Amino acid sequence: MTDQNSDFDLQEILADRRIIGLWRLLRGYRLIFFIATMSIGVAALARASTYLLLGKYVDEILVAENAVRLLPWVALAFLGLALIQGGATYLSGRLAGQTAEGIAKRIRDYLFDHLQRLPFRYHDKARTGELVQRSTSDVDAIRRFFSEQAIGVGRIILLFVVNLAVLISLDPRLALLSVIVVPITIAMSFYFFRKISDAYEAYQEQEATLSTRLQENLSGVRVVKAFARQDFERSKFDVENWEKFTRGRRVLRLHSVYWPISDILSSFQLLFGLTVGALMVMDGMITIGTYVAYAGMIIWIIWPIRNLGRLVTQMSAGLVSYGRVTELIKEPEEPLDVGEYVPSGAPEGRLEFRGVEFEYEAGSSVLRDIDLQVEPGQVVALLGPTGSGKSSLVNLLPRFYDYTGGSLKLDGVELNTYPRSYLRSHIGIVEQEPFLFSRTIRENIAYGVKRKVSQDEIEAAARAAAVHDVILTFPEGYDTLVGERGVTLSGGQKQRIAIARTLLANPQILILDDSTSSVDPETEALIREALEGLMQDRTSFIIAHRIQSLMRADLILVLDGGSIVQRGTHEELLEEGGLYEQIHDAQTRIEDELEKEIAGV
């Protein structure tokens, strides 16, 4: 079979009405799903034919003179109908499952890619547990909608239509008596459908909240254990878990009310139909064979309608989950390749900031009136208290966020006319808290390079980051598997592997966001020496809290409250005084006191 996912874009099939959207999801699988549904009709016809044959057997064959000779043929007929019914049912289940799994795979693939393409602004606010919930539990509910509920509704409709038609052919009066409670059951089902939809949506939202709580707790389990806050975290979890229990209980309560009513109506219909049919036999209005056939078939009139209510209420889960997934899909992606200006080569690295303004939220300025000229190959250091805007400023360069005022040019061209993909392929970043994947050290170092890299290149980058010798001490060397989020490595080791990853990418512009904060002074000196060689002929931005890490920079910017309050070299700023001198004196005093304390020991 051809790939059903080729050239597929979920955003193209979104609809405000959920049923229409679910129908559009079937694109590429509609023929398969139609065959699955028609197979149910074939199975229903085979079952109805079995009861008709049974009635004929009772009325005609049992009383015939050659009944013994006819019995093998009757048995073969029953067997043939059973094989047809079983084969059609198998085909229906297989094709419905193929459709459901294909659609679920399609949605999961799309969501995985879509989540990675959403802008930073979205991820700043989104809860990880919520995203995981929508990508797993909600997608699975949509899968069940197609594998069980949608095909189940088709099955029920076909069973009802086929069996009602056969009953009408047997006796129209019996057929009409068999559907008395059908309108009542359908009306009740749709009433509960609305109630259960609202309750299930609230339940899913709370489950997402609980997943977020669990994910956050597991990510910070070392902090929890370090401060012995297990009881505190358990109490917070208990509150959210109790809310989920309460909402889940409401969903179950609605189901528990629906089923007894449905069973009572179905039992009444069955008893009424069998009783009236028996009276008609006694009055000679129908034959015993007709009654036997009717007794078997009335169940297949009542059962589908009863289960239609069950499926209608269960469909609420699929519809709610579809709504939650489409909410996520409707979030606009970051246009990575959109840009008016696409250079053919790497940038020179000349940057001009003219009155640059930036705010995460409207009316809350983070950067104000930033004026700055950076020449190619120049090393610019950023210093300032927490929240002064250092990271926000460098995050504008790869267009993680777009400046909201002023002008920012790269090589004389406005930065927001460059495609984001171009900028990010030529800008290397080592963040303050490096992230490593649960893969080998080799894969983590080579992660930032799209081409295939050799072991020599990987080792050269590791040597430059002063981590090669450390890696060789591991039993598996470069094949050592890094634990989740790099927990099997020390902070300094993770930092140096992240630096090696950036070095291997060989970017034209470097951003080092306090990249030596997690290493000891000796290792910091080794890394700094390697970076000084790397930063030659590259425009580099260094964010650091320790003046010792940035004192050799060509230009030091001191930020406070989102503005540049001082600029110059290390010597110039010391002479100028102000905030830079205060930070320098405070750090020098702390280091001197620490050295005296160590010496005293």
Coordinates of C-alpha atoms in Angstrom, one line a residue:
M1 CA 0.0 0.0 0.0
T2 CA 1.2 3.5 -0.7
D3 CA 2.2 5.8 2.1
Q4 CA -1.0 7.4 3.3
N5 CA 1.0 10.2 5.0
S6 CA 2.7 11.7 1.9
D7 CA 2.1 15.4 1.4
F8 CA -0.1 15.5 4.5
D9 CA -0.6 18.7 6.5
L10 CA -3.0 18.5 9.5
Q11 CA -3.6 22.2 9.4
E12 CA -5.2 21.8 6.0
I13 CA -7.9 19.4 7.4
L14 CA -8.8 21.4 10.5
A15 CA -12.4 22.4 10.9
D16 CA -14.4 24.4 13.4
R17 CA -16.9 21.5 13.5
R18 CA -15.3 18.4 15.0
I19 CA -17.2 15.8 13.0
I20 CA -16.1 17.5 9.8
G21 CA -12.5 17.5 11.0
L22 CA -12.6 13.9 11.9
W23 CA -14.0 13.0 8.5
R24 CA -11.1 14.9 6.9
L25 CA -8.7 13.0 9.0
L26 CA -9.8 9.9 7.0
R27 CA -8.2 11.3 3.9
G28 CA -6.2 8.5 2.3
Y29 CA -8.0 5.9 4.3
R30 CA -11.6 6.4 3.2
L31 CA -11.7 3.5 0.8
I32 CA -10.3 1.2 3.4
F33 CA -12.7 2.5 6.1
F34 CA -15.6 2.1 3.6
I35 CA -14.7 -1.5 2.9
A36 CA -14.4 -2.1 6.7
T37 CA -17.9 -0.7 7.2
M38 CA -19.4 -2.7 4.2
S39 CA -17.8 -5.9 5.6
I40 CA -20.0 -5.3 8.7
G41 CA -23.0 -5.2 6.4
V42 CA -22.0 -8.5 4.9
A43 CA -21.6 -10.0 8.4
A44 CA -25.0 -8.7 9.4
L45 CA -26.6 -10.2 6.3
A46 CA -25.0 -13.5 7.0
R47 CA -26.3 -13.5 10.6
A48 CA -29.8 -12.5 9.5
S49 CA -29.7 -15.3 6.9
T50 CA -28.8 -17.7 9.6
Y51 CA -32.0 -16.9 11.5
L52 CA -34.1 -17.0 8.4
L53 CA -32.6 -20.5 7.6
L54 CA -33.3 -21.5 11.2
G55 CA -37.0 -20.5 10.8
K56 CA -37.2 -22.4 7.5
Y57 CA -35.6 -25.4 9.1
V58 CA -38.2 -25.5 11.9
D59 CA -41.2 -24.9 9.6
E60 CA -40.3 -27.0 6.6
I61 CA -37.3 -29.2 6.8
L62 CA -38.0 -30.9 10.2
V63 CA -41.4 -31.9 9.0
A64 CA -40.3 -33.1 5.6
E65 CA -40.2 -36.7 4.7
N66 CA -36.6 -36.5 3.5
A67 CA -35.4 -34.4 6.5
V68 CA -32.5 -36.8 7.3
R69 CA -31.1 -36.4 3.8
L70 CA -31.5 -32.7 3.9
L71 CA -29.7 -32.3 7.3
P72 CA -26.1 -32.4 5.9
W73 CA -27.0 -29.6 3.4
V74 CA -28.6 -27.6 6.2
A75 CA -25.4 -28.0 8.3
L76 CA -23.2 -26.9 5.4
A77 CA -25.4 -23.9 4.8
F78 CA -25.1 -22.9 8.5
L79 CA -21.4 -23.5 8.3
G80 CA -21.0 -21.4 5.2
L81 CA -23.0 -18.5 6.7
A82 CA -20.8 -18.7 9.8
L83 CA -17.6 -18.6 7.7
I84 CA -18.9 -15.6 5.8
Q85 CA -19.9 -13.8 9.0
G86 CA -16.5 -14.6 10.6
G87 CA -14.5 -13.6 7.6
A88 CA -16.3 -10.4 7.1
T89 CA -16.0 -9.5 10.8
Y90 CA -12.3 -10.2 10.7
L91 CA -11.8 -8.1 7.6
S92 CA -13.7 -5.2 9.1
G93 CA -11.7 -5.3 12.3
R94 CA -8.4 -5.5 10.5
L95 CA -9.2 -2.7 8.1
A96 CA -10.6 -0.5 10.9
G97 CA -7.5 -1.1 13.0
Q98 CA -5.3 -0.3 10.1
T99 CA -7.1 3.0 9.6
A100 CA -7.0 3.9 13.2
E101 CA -3.3 3.1 13.7
G102 CA -2.4 4.9 10.5
I103 CA -4.3 8.1 11.5
A104 CA -2.8 8.0 15.0
K105 CA 0.7 7.6 13.6
R106 CA 0.1 10.4 11.2
I107 CA -1.1 12.7 14.1
R108 CA 1.8 11.7 16.4
D109 CA 4.4 12.4 13.7
Y110 CA 2.8 15.7 12.9
L111 CA 2.6 16.8 16.5
F112 CA 6.2 15.8 17.2
D113 CA 7.4 18.0 14.3
H114 CA 4.9 20.7 15.0
L115 CA 5.9 21.1 18.7
Q116 CA 9.5 21.6 17.7
R117 CA 8.5 24.4 15.3
L118 CA 6.5 26.4 17.7
P119 CA 8.1 29.7 18.7
F120 CA 9.9 30.3 22.0
R121 CA 7.0 32.5 23.1
Y122 CA 4.7 29.5 23.1
H123 CA 7.1 27.2 25.0
D124 CA 7.7 29.9 27.6
K125 CA 4.1 29.5 28.7
A126 CA 3.2 25.9 27.7
R127 CA 3.3 23.2 30.3
T128 CA 5.4 20.1 29.4
G129 CA 2.9 17.7 31.0
E130 CA 0.0 19.3 29.0
L131 CA 1.9 18.9 25.7
V132 CA 2.8 15.3 26.6
Q133 CA -0.9 14.6 27.5
R134 CA -2.2 15.9 24.2
S135 CA 0.5 14.1 22.2
T136 CA -0.2 10.7 23.8
S137 CA -3.5 10.3 25.7
D138 CA -5.5 12.5 23.4
V139 CA -4.1 11.0 20.3
D140 CA -4.9 7.5 21.7
A141 CA -8.5 8.6 22.3
I142 CA -8.7 9.7 18.6
R143 CA -7.3 6.3 17.6
R144 CA -10.0 4.5 19.6
F145 CA -12.6 6.7 18.0
F146 CA -11.8 5.3 14.6
S147 CA -10.9 1.7 15.7
E148 CA -13.9 1.2 18.0
Q149 CA -16.5 4.0 18.0
A150 CA -16.8 5.3 14.4
I151 CA -16.7 1.8 13.0
G152 CA -19.0 0.7 15.9
V153 CA -21.6 3.3 14.9
G154 CA -21.5 2.1 11.3
R155 CA -21.8 -1.5 12.5
I156 CA -24.8 -0.7 14.7
I157 CA -26.6 1.2 11.9
L158 CA -26.0 -1.6 9.4
L159 CA -27.1 -4.2 12.0
F160 CA -30.2 -2.3 12.8
V161 CA -31.1 -1.6 9.1
V162 CA -30.4 -5.1 7.9
N163 CA -32.2 -6.9 10.7
L164 CA -35.2 -4.5 10.7
A165 CA -35.5 -5.1 6.9
V166 CA -35.5 -8.8 7.4
L167 CA -38.0 -8.5 10.3
I168 CA -40.3 -6.5 8.0
S169 CA -40.1 -9.3 5.4
L170 CA -41.0 -11.8 8.2
D171 CA -43.9 -9.8 9.6
P172 CA -44.3 -6.0 9.5
R173 CA -46.2 -6.0 12.8
L174 CA -43.4 -7.7 14.7
A175 CA -40.9 -5.3 13.1
L176 CA -42.8 -2.2 14.4
L177 CA -43.3 -3.7 17.8
S178 CA -39.5 -4.2 18.1
V179 CA -38.5 -0.5 17.7
I180 CA -40.9 1.1 20.3
V181 CA -38.1 2.2 22.6
V182 CA -35.6 3.2 19.9
P183 CA -36.5 6.9 19.8
I184 CA -36.4 7.1 23.6
T185 CA -33.0 5.4 23.7
I186 CA -31.5 7.6 21.1
A187 CA -32.8 10.8 22.7
M188 CA -31.4 9.7 26.1
S189 CA -28.0 8.8 24.5
F190 CA -27.6 12.3 23.0
Y191 CA -28.6 13.9 26.3
F192 CA -25.9 11.9 28.2
F193 CA -23.4 12.6 25.3
R194 CA -23.5 16.3 26.1
K195 CA -23.1 15.8 29.8
I196 CA -20.3 13.3 29.5
S197 CA -18.5 15.5 26.9
D198 CA -18.2 18.3 29.4
A199 CA -17.2 16.0 32.3
Y200 CA -14.6 14.2 30.2
E201 CA -13.0 17.5 29.0
A202 CA -12.6 18.7 32.6
Y203 CA -11.2 15.3 33.5
Q204 CA -8.6 15.4 30.6
E205 CA -7.6 18.9 31.7
Q206 CA -6.9 17.8 35.2
E207 CA -5.0 14.7 34.0
A208 CA -2.8 17.1 32.0
T209 CA -2.2 19.1 35.2
L210 CA -1.3 16.0 37.1
S211 CA 1.1 14.9 34.4
T212 CA 2.7 18.3 34.5
R213 CA 3.1 18.0 38.3
L214 CA 4.6 14.5 37.9
Q215 CA 7.0 15.5 35.1
E216 CA 8.2 18.5 37.1
N217 CA 8.7 16.5 40.2
L218 CA 10.7 13.8 38.4
S219 CA 12.9 16.4 36.7
G220 CA 13.6 18.0 40.0
V221 CA 13.9 14.8 42.1
R222 CA 17.5 15.7 43.1
V223 CA 16.4 19.0 44.6
V224 CA 13.4 17.3 46.4
K225 CA 15.7 14.8 48.0
A226 CA 18.4 17.3 48.8
F227 CA 16.0 19.4 50.8
A228 CA 14.0 16.4 52.1
R229 CA 10.8 17.8 50.7
Q230 CA 9.2 14.5 49.8
D231 CA 6.2 15.0 52.2
F232 CA 5.6 18.6 50.8
E233 CA 5.6 17.4 47.2
R234 CA 3.4 14.4 48.1
S235 CA 0.8 16.8 49.7
K236 CA 0.8 19.0 46.5
F237 CA 0.4 15.9 44.4
D238 CA -2.4 14.6 46.6
V239 CA -4.4 17.8 46.0
E240 CA -4.2 17.5 42.2
N241 CA -4.8 13.7 42.4
W242 CA -7.9 14.2 44.5
E243 CA -9.2 16.7 41.9
K244 CA -8.6 14.2 39.2
F245 CA -10.4 11.5 41.3
T246 CA -13.4 13.8 41.8
R247 CA -13.7 14.6 38.1
G248 CA -13.2 11.0 37.1
R249 CA -15.9 10.0 39.6
R250 CA -18.3 12.4 37.9
V251 CA -17.6 10.8 34.5
L252 CA -18.2 7.3 36.0
R253 CA -21.4 8.5 37.8
L254 CA -22.9 9.7 34.5
H255 CA -22.1 6.3 32.9
S256 CA -23.5 4.4 35.9
V257 CA -26.8 6.4 35.6
Y258 CA -27.0 5.8 31.8
W259 CA -26.5 2.0 31.8
P260 CA -29.2 0.9 34.2
I261 CA -31.8 3.1 32.3
S262 CA -30.6 1.7 29.0
D263 CA -30.7 -1.9 30.3
I264 CA -34.3 -1.4 31.7
L265 CA -35.5 0.0 28.3
S266 CA -33.8 -2.8 26.4
S267 CA -35.1 -5.5 28.7
F268 CA -38.6 -4.1 28.4
Q269 CA -38.4 -4.1 24.6
L270 CA -37.1 -7.7 24.6
L271 CA -39.8 -9.0 27.0
F272 CA -42.6 -7.1 25.2
G273 CA -41.5 -8.4 21.7
L274 CA -41.1 -12.0 22.8
T275 CA -44.5 -11.9 24.7
V276 CA -46.4 -10.5 21.8
G277 CA -44.7 -12.9 19.4
A278 CA -45.7 -15.8 21.5
L279 CA -49.3 -14.7 21.6
M280 CA -49.3 -14.4 17.9
V281 CA -48.0 -18.0 17.6
M282 CA -50.9 -19.2 19.9
D283 CA -53.4 -17.3 17.8
G284 CA -52.0 -18.9 14.6
M285 CA -50.9 -15.5 13.2
I286 CA -47.3 -16.6 12.7
T287 CA -45.6 -20.0 12.5
I288 CA -43.2 -21.4 15.1
G289 CA -40.3 -21.1 12.7
T290 CA -41.1 -17.4 12.2
Y291 CA -41.2 -17.0 16.0
V292 CA -37.8 -18.8 16.4
A293 CA -36.3 -16.5 13.7
Y294 CA -37.8 -13.5 15.3
A295 CA -36.6 -14.4 18.8
G296 CA -33.1 -14.6 17.5
M297 CA -33.2 -11.4 15.5
I298 CA -35.0 -9.1 18.0
I299 CA -31.8 -9.2 20.1
W300 CA -29.9 -7.8 17.1
I301 CA -32.4 -5.0 16.9
I302 CA -32.2 -4.1 20.6
W303 CA -28.5 -4.7 21.1
P304 CA -27.4 -2.2 18.4
I305 CA -29.5 0.6 19.7
R306 CA -28.4 -0.1 23.3
N307 CA -24.8 0.0 22.2
L308 CA -25.4 3.0 20.1
G309 CA -25.9 4.9 23.3
R310 CA -22.8 3.5 24.7
L311 CA -20.8 4.4 21.7
V312 CA -22.3 7.9 21.4
T313 CA -21.3 8.6 25.0
Q314 CA -17.8 7.1 24.5
M315 CA -17.4 9.2 21.3
S316 CA -17.4 12.2 23.5
A317 CA -13.9 11.3 24.6
G318 CA -12.7 11.2 21.0
L319 CA -14.4 14.4 20.1
V320 CA -13.0 16.2 23.2
S321 CA -9.5 14.9 22.5
Y322 CA -9.8 15.9 18.8
G323 CA -10.6 19.4 20.0
R324 CA -7.6 19.5 22.4
V325 CA -5.3 18.3 19.7
T326 CA -6.5 20.8 17.1
E327 CA -6.1 23.6 19.6
L328 CA -2.4 22.6 19.7
I329 CA -2.1 22.2 15.9
K330 CA -3.7 25.6 15.3
E331 CA -0.8 27.3 17.1
P332 CA 1.2 29.0 14.4
E333 CA 4.6 27.6 13.7
E334 CA 7.8 29.6 13.6
P335 CA 8.5 30.4 10.0
L336 CA 12.1 29.1 9.9
D337 CA 12.8 29.5 6.2
V338 CA 10.9 32.7 5.6
G339 CA 13.1 35.7 4.9
E340 CA 13.6 38.4 2.2
Y341 CA 17.4 38.2 2.3
V342 CA 19.2 34.9 2.0
P343 CA 23.0 35.3 1.6
S344 CA 24.9 32.6 -0.3
G345 CA 27.7 32.3 2.3
A346 CA 28.4 32.8 5.9
P347 CA 27.9 36.2 7.5
E348 CA 30.8 38.5 8.3
G349 CA 29.5 39.1 11.7
R350 CA 29.1 42.9 11.8
L351 CA 26.2 44.0 14.0
E352 CA 24.5 47.3 14.5
F353 CA 22.0 48.0 17.3
R354 CA 20.2 51.3 16.9
G355 CA 17.6 52.1 19.6
V356 CA 16.7 48.4 19.9
E357 CA 13.6 47.8 22.1
F358 CA 12.3 44.4 23.2
E359 CA 9.4 43.2 25.4
Y360 CA 8.1 39.7 26.1
E361 CA 4.6 41.1 27.0
A362 CA 3.1 44.3 25.7
G363 CA 3.8 47.2 28.0
S364 CA 6.6 45.4 29.9
S365 CA 9.9 46.5 28.4
V366 CA 13.0 44.2 28.8
L367 CA 15.5 46.0 26.6
R368 CA 15.4 49.8 26.1
D369 CA 17.3 52.0 23.7
I370 CA 20.2 49.6 22.9
D371 CA 22.8 51.3 20.8
L372 CA 25.8 49.2 19.8
Q373 CA 28.3 48.6 17.0
V374 CA 30.1 45.2 16.8
E375 CA 32.7 44.6 14.2
P376 CA 33.5 41.2 12.7
G377 CA 35.8 39.2 15.0
Q378 CA 35.1 41.4 18.0
V379 CA 34.5 39.8 21.4
V380 CA 31.7 41.5 23.4
A381 CA 31.1 40.7 27.0
L382 CA 27.9 41.3 28.8
L383 CA 27.8 41.8 32.6
G384 CA 25.0 42.8 34.9
P385 CA 22.7 41.7 37.7
T386 CA 20.1 39.0 37.2
G387 CA 17.3 40.2 35.0
S388 CA 19.3 43.0 33.5
G389 CA 18.6 41.8 29.9
K390 CA 21.8 40.0 29.0
S391 CA 20.3 36.8 27.7
S392 CA 17.4 38.7 26.2
L393 CA 19.8 40.7 24.1
V394 CA 21.7 37.8 22.7
N395 CA 18.5 35.9 22.1
L396 CA 17.6 38.5 19.5
L397 CA 20.5 37.4 17.3
P398 CA 19.2 33.9 16.2
R399 CA 15.7 35.4 16.2
F400 CA 14.5 33.3 19.1
Y401 CA 12.5 36.5 19.7
D402 CA 12.1 39.5 17.4
Y403 CA 12.9 43.0 18.6
T404 CA 9.9 45.2 19.0
G405 CA 11.5 48.5 18.3
G406 CA 14.5 50.2 16.7
S407 CA 16.9 48.6 14.2
L408 CA 19.2 45.6 14.4
K409 CA 21.3 44.9 11.3
L410 CA 23.7 42.1 10.4
D411 CA 26.2 43.0 7.8
G412 CA 24.2 46.1 7.0
V413 CA 20.9 44.2 6.4
E414 CA 18.0 44.3 8.9
L415 CA 18.1 41.1 11.0
N416 CA 14.4 40.3 10.7
T417 CA 14.8 40.0 6.9
Y418 CA 17.1 36.9 7.4
P419 CA 15.5 33.5 7.6
R420 CA 15.7 32.1 11.1
S421 CA 17.2 28.8 9.7
Y422 CA 20.1 30.7 8.1
L423 CA 20.9 32.7 11.3
R424 CA 20.8 29.6 13.5
S425 CA 23.0 27.6 11.2
H426 CA 25.7 30.3 11.6
I427 CA 25.3 31.1 15.3
G428 CA 26.6 28.8 17.9
I429 CA 25.2 28.9 21.4
V430 CA 26.5 27.4 24.7
E431 CA 23.8 28.0 27.3
Q432 CA 24.2 28.5 31.0
E433 CA 22.4 25.2 31.7
P434 CA 23.5 22.8 28.9
F435 CA 21.1 20.1 27.7
L436 CA 22.4 16.7 26.6
F437 CA 20.2 14.0 25.0
S438 CA 20.0 10.4 26.3
R439 CA 22.5 9.3 23.6
T440 CA 26.2 8.6 23.4
I441 CA 28.8 11.3 24.0
R442 CA 29.7 11.1 20.3
E443 CA 26.2 11.7 19.2
N444 CA 25.8 14.7 21.6
I445 CA 28.9 16.3 20.3
A446 CA 28.0 15.8 16.7
Y447 CA 24.4 16.8 17.2
G448 CA 24.8 20.4 15.8
V449 CA 26.3 19.3 12.5
K450 CA 24.0 18.1 9.7
R451 CA 26.7 16.4 7.7
K452 CA 28.5 13.2 8.7
V453 CA 31.5 14.0 10.8
S454 CA 34.6 11.8 11.5
Q455 CA 35.8 10.6 14.8
D456 CA 38.9 12.8 14.4
E457 CA 36.7 15.9 14.1
I458 CA 34.7 15.0 17.2
E459 CA 37.9 14.4 19.2
A460 CA 39.4 17.7 18.0
A461 CA 36.4 19.6 19.2
A462 CA 36.5 17.7 22.5
R463 CA 40.2 18.6 23.0
A464 CA 39.4 22.2 22.3
A465 CA 36.8 22.1 25.0
A466 CA 39.2 20.4 27.4
V467 CA 37.0 17.3 27.8
H468 CA 38.7 14.7 25.6
D469 CA 40.9 13.3 28.4
V470 CA 37.9 13.1 30.7
I471 CA 35.9 11.2 28.0
L472 CA 38.7 8.6 27.7
T473 CA 38.4 7.8 31.4
F474 CA 34.9 6.4 30.8
P475 CA 34.7 2.7 30.2
E476 CA 32.9 3.2 26.8
G477 CA 34.8 6.3 25.9
Y478 CA 32.9 8.3 23.2
D479 CA 30.3 5.5 23.1
T480 CA 29.3 6.2 26.7
L481 CA 25.6 6.6 27.0
V482 CA 24.6 9.9 28.7
G483 CA 21.8 9.6 31.2
E484 CA 18.6 11.5 30.9
R485 CA 19.4 15.3 30.7
G486 CA 23.0 14.3 31.3
V487 CA 22.5 13.3 34.9
T488 CA 25.4 10.8 34.8
L489 CA 27.9 13.6 34.1
S490 CA 29.1 16.4 36.4
G491 CA 28.1 20.0 35.7
G492 CA 31.5 20.8 34.3
Q493 CA 31.6 17.8 32.1
K494 CA 28.2 18.6 30.6
Q495 CA 29.3 22.2 30.0
R496 CA 32.4 21.1 28.2
I497 CA 30.6 18.6 26.0
A498 CA 28.1 21.3 25.1
I499 CA 31.0 23.6 24.2
A500 CA 32.5 20.8 22.1
R501 CA 29.2 20.5 20.3
T502 CA 29.3 24.2 19.4
L503 CA 32.9 24.1 18.4
L504 CA 32.3 21.3 16.0
A505 CA 29.4 23.3 14.3
N506 CA 32.1 26.0 13.5
P507 CA 29.7 29.0 13.7
Q508 CA 30.6 32.5 12.5
I509 CA 28.9 34.1 15.5
L510 CA 29.3 32.7 19.1
I511 CA 27.1 33.2 22.1
L512 CA 28.5 31.9 25.3
D513 CA 25.9 32.3 28.0
D514 CA 27.9 31.9 31.2
S515 CA 29.4 28.8 29.7
T516 CA 32.1 28.4 32.3
S517 CA 29.9 28.8 35.4
S518 CA 29.9 25.1 36.2
V519 CA 33.6 24.4 36.1
D520 CA 36.5 24.8 38.5
P521 CA 39.1 27.6 37.9
E522 CA 41.6 25.2 36.4
T523 CA 39.2 23.9 33.9
E524 CA 37.8 27.3 33.2
A525 CA 41.3 28.5 32.3
L526 CA 41.7 25.6 29.9
I527 CA 38.3 26.3 28.3
R528 CA 39.0 30.0 28.1
E529 CA 42.3 29.4 26.4
A530 CA 40.6 27.1 23.8
L531 CA 37.8 29.6 23.3
E532 CA 40.2 32.5 22.7
G533 CA 41.7 30.6 19.8
L534 CA 38.2 29.7 18.5
M535 CA 36.9 33.3 18.8
Q536 CA 39.6 34.7 16.4
D537 CA 37.9 36.1 13.3
R538 CA 34.5 35.3 14.8
T539 CA 32.0 37.8 16.4
S540 CA 31.5 36.5 19.9
F541 CA 29.2 37.4 22.8
I542 CA 30.2 36.3 26.3
I543 CA 27.7 36.4 29.2
A544 CA 29.4 36.0 32.5
H545 CA 28.9 36.8 36.2
R546 CA 32.6 36.6 37.0
I547 CA 34.7 39.5 35.8
Q548 CA 37.7 37.2 35.4
S549 CA 35.8 35.4 32.6
L550 CA 35.3 38.5 30.5
M551 CA 38.1 40.9 31.4
R552 CA 40.0 40.2 28.1
A553 CA 37.0 41.1 25.9
D554 CA 37.4 43.8 23.3
L555 CA 34.2 45.5 24.6
I556 CA 32.4 45.0 27.9
L557 CA 28.8 46.1 28.3
V558 CA 27.3 46.6 31.7
L559 CA 23.5 46.2 31.7
D560 CA 21.1 47.2 34.3
G561 CA 17.3 47.4 34.0
G562 CA 17.4 46.5 30.3
S563 CA 19.7 49.4 29.4
I564 CA 23.5 49.7 28.8
V565 CA 24.8 51.8 31.7
Q566 CA 28.5 51.3 31.0
R567 CA 30.7 50.2 28.1
G568 CA 34.4 49.9 27.5
T569 CA 37.4 47.7 28.2
H570 CA 38.2 46.2 31.6
E571 CA 40.8 48.9 32.3
E572 CA 38.5 51.7 31.1
L573 CA 35.6 50.6 33.2
L574 CA 37.7 50.3 36.3
E575 CA 38.9 53.8 35.9
E576 CA 35.3 55.0 35.2
G577 CA 34.0 53.4 38.4
G578 CA 30.2 52.8 38.8
L579 CA 28.5 49.4 38.7
Y580 CA 31.4 47.6 37.0
E581 CA 33.8 48.7 39.7
Q582 CA 31.4 47.7 42.5
I583 CA 31.0 44.2 41.0
H584 CA 34.8 43.9 40.5
D585 CA 35.5 45.0 44.1
A586 CA 32.9 42.7 45.6
Q587 CA 34.2 39.6 43.6
T588 CA 37.8 40.4 44.4
R589 CA 37.0 40.8 48.1
I590 CA 35.2 37.4 48.2
E591 CA 38.0 35.7 46.4
D592 CA 40.6 37.1 48.8
E593 CA 38.6 36.1 51.8
L594 CA 38.2 32.6 50.4
E595 CA 41.9 32.3 49.7
K596 CA 42.7 33.4 53.3
E597 CA 40.2 30.9 54.7
I598 CA 41.7 28.1 52.6
A599 CA 45.2 29.1 53.6
G600 CA 44.1 29.1 57.3
V601 CA 43.0 25.5 57.0

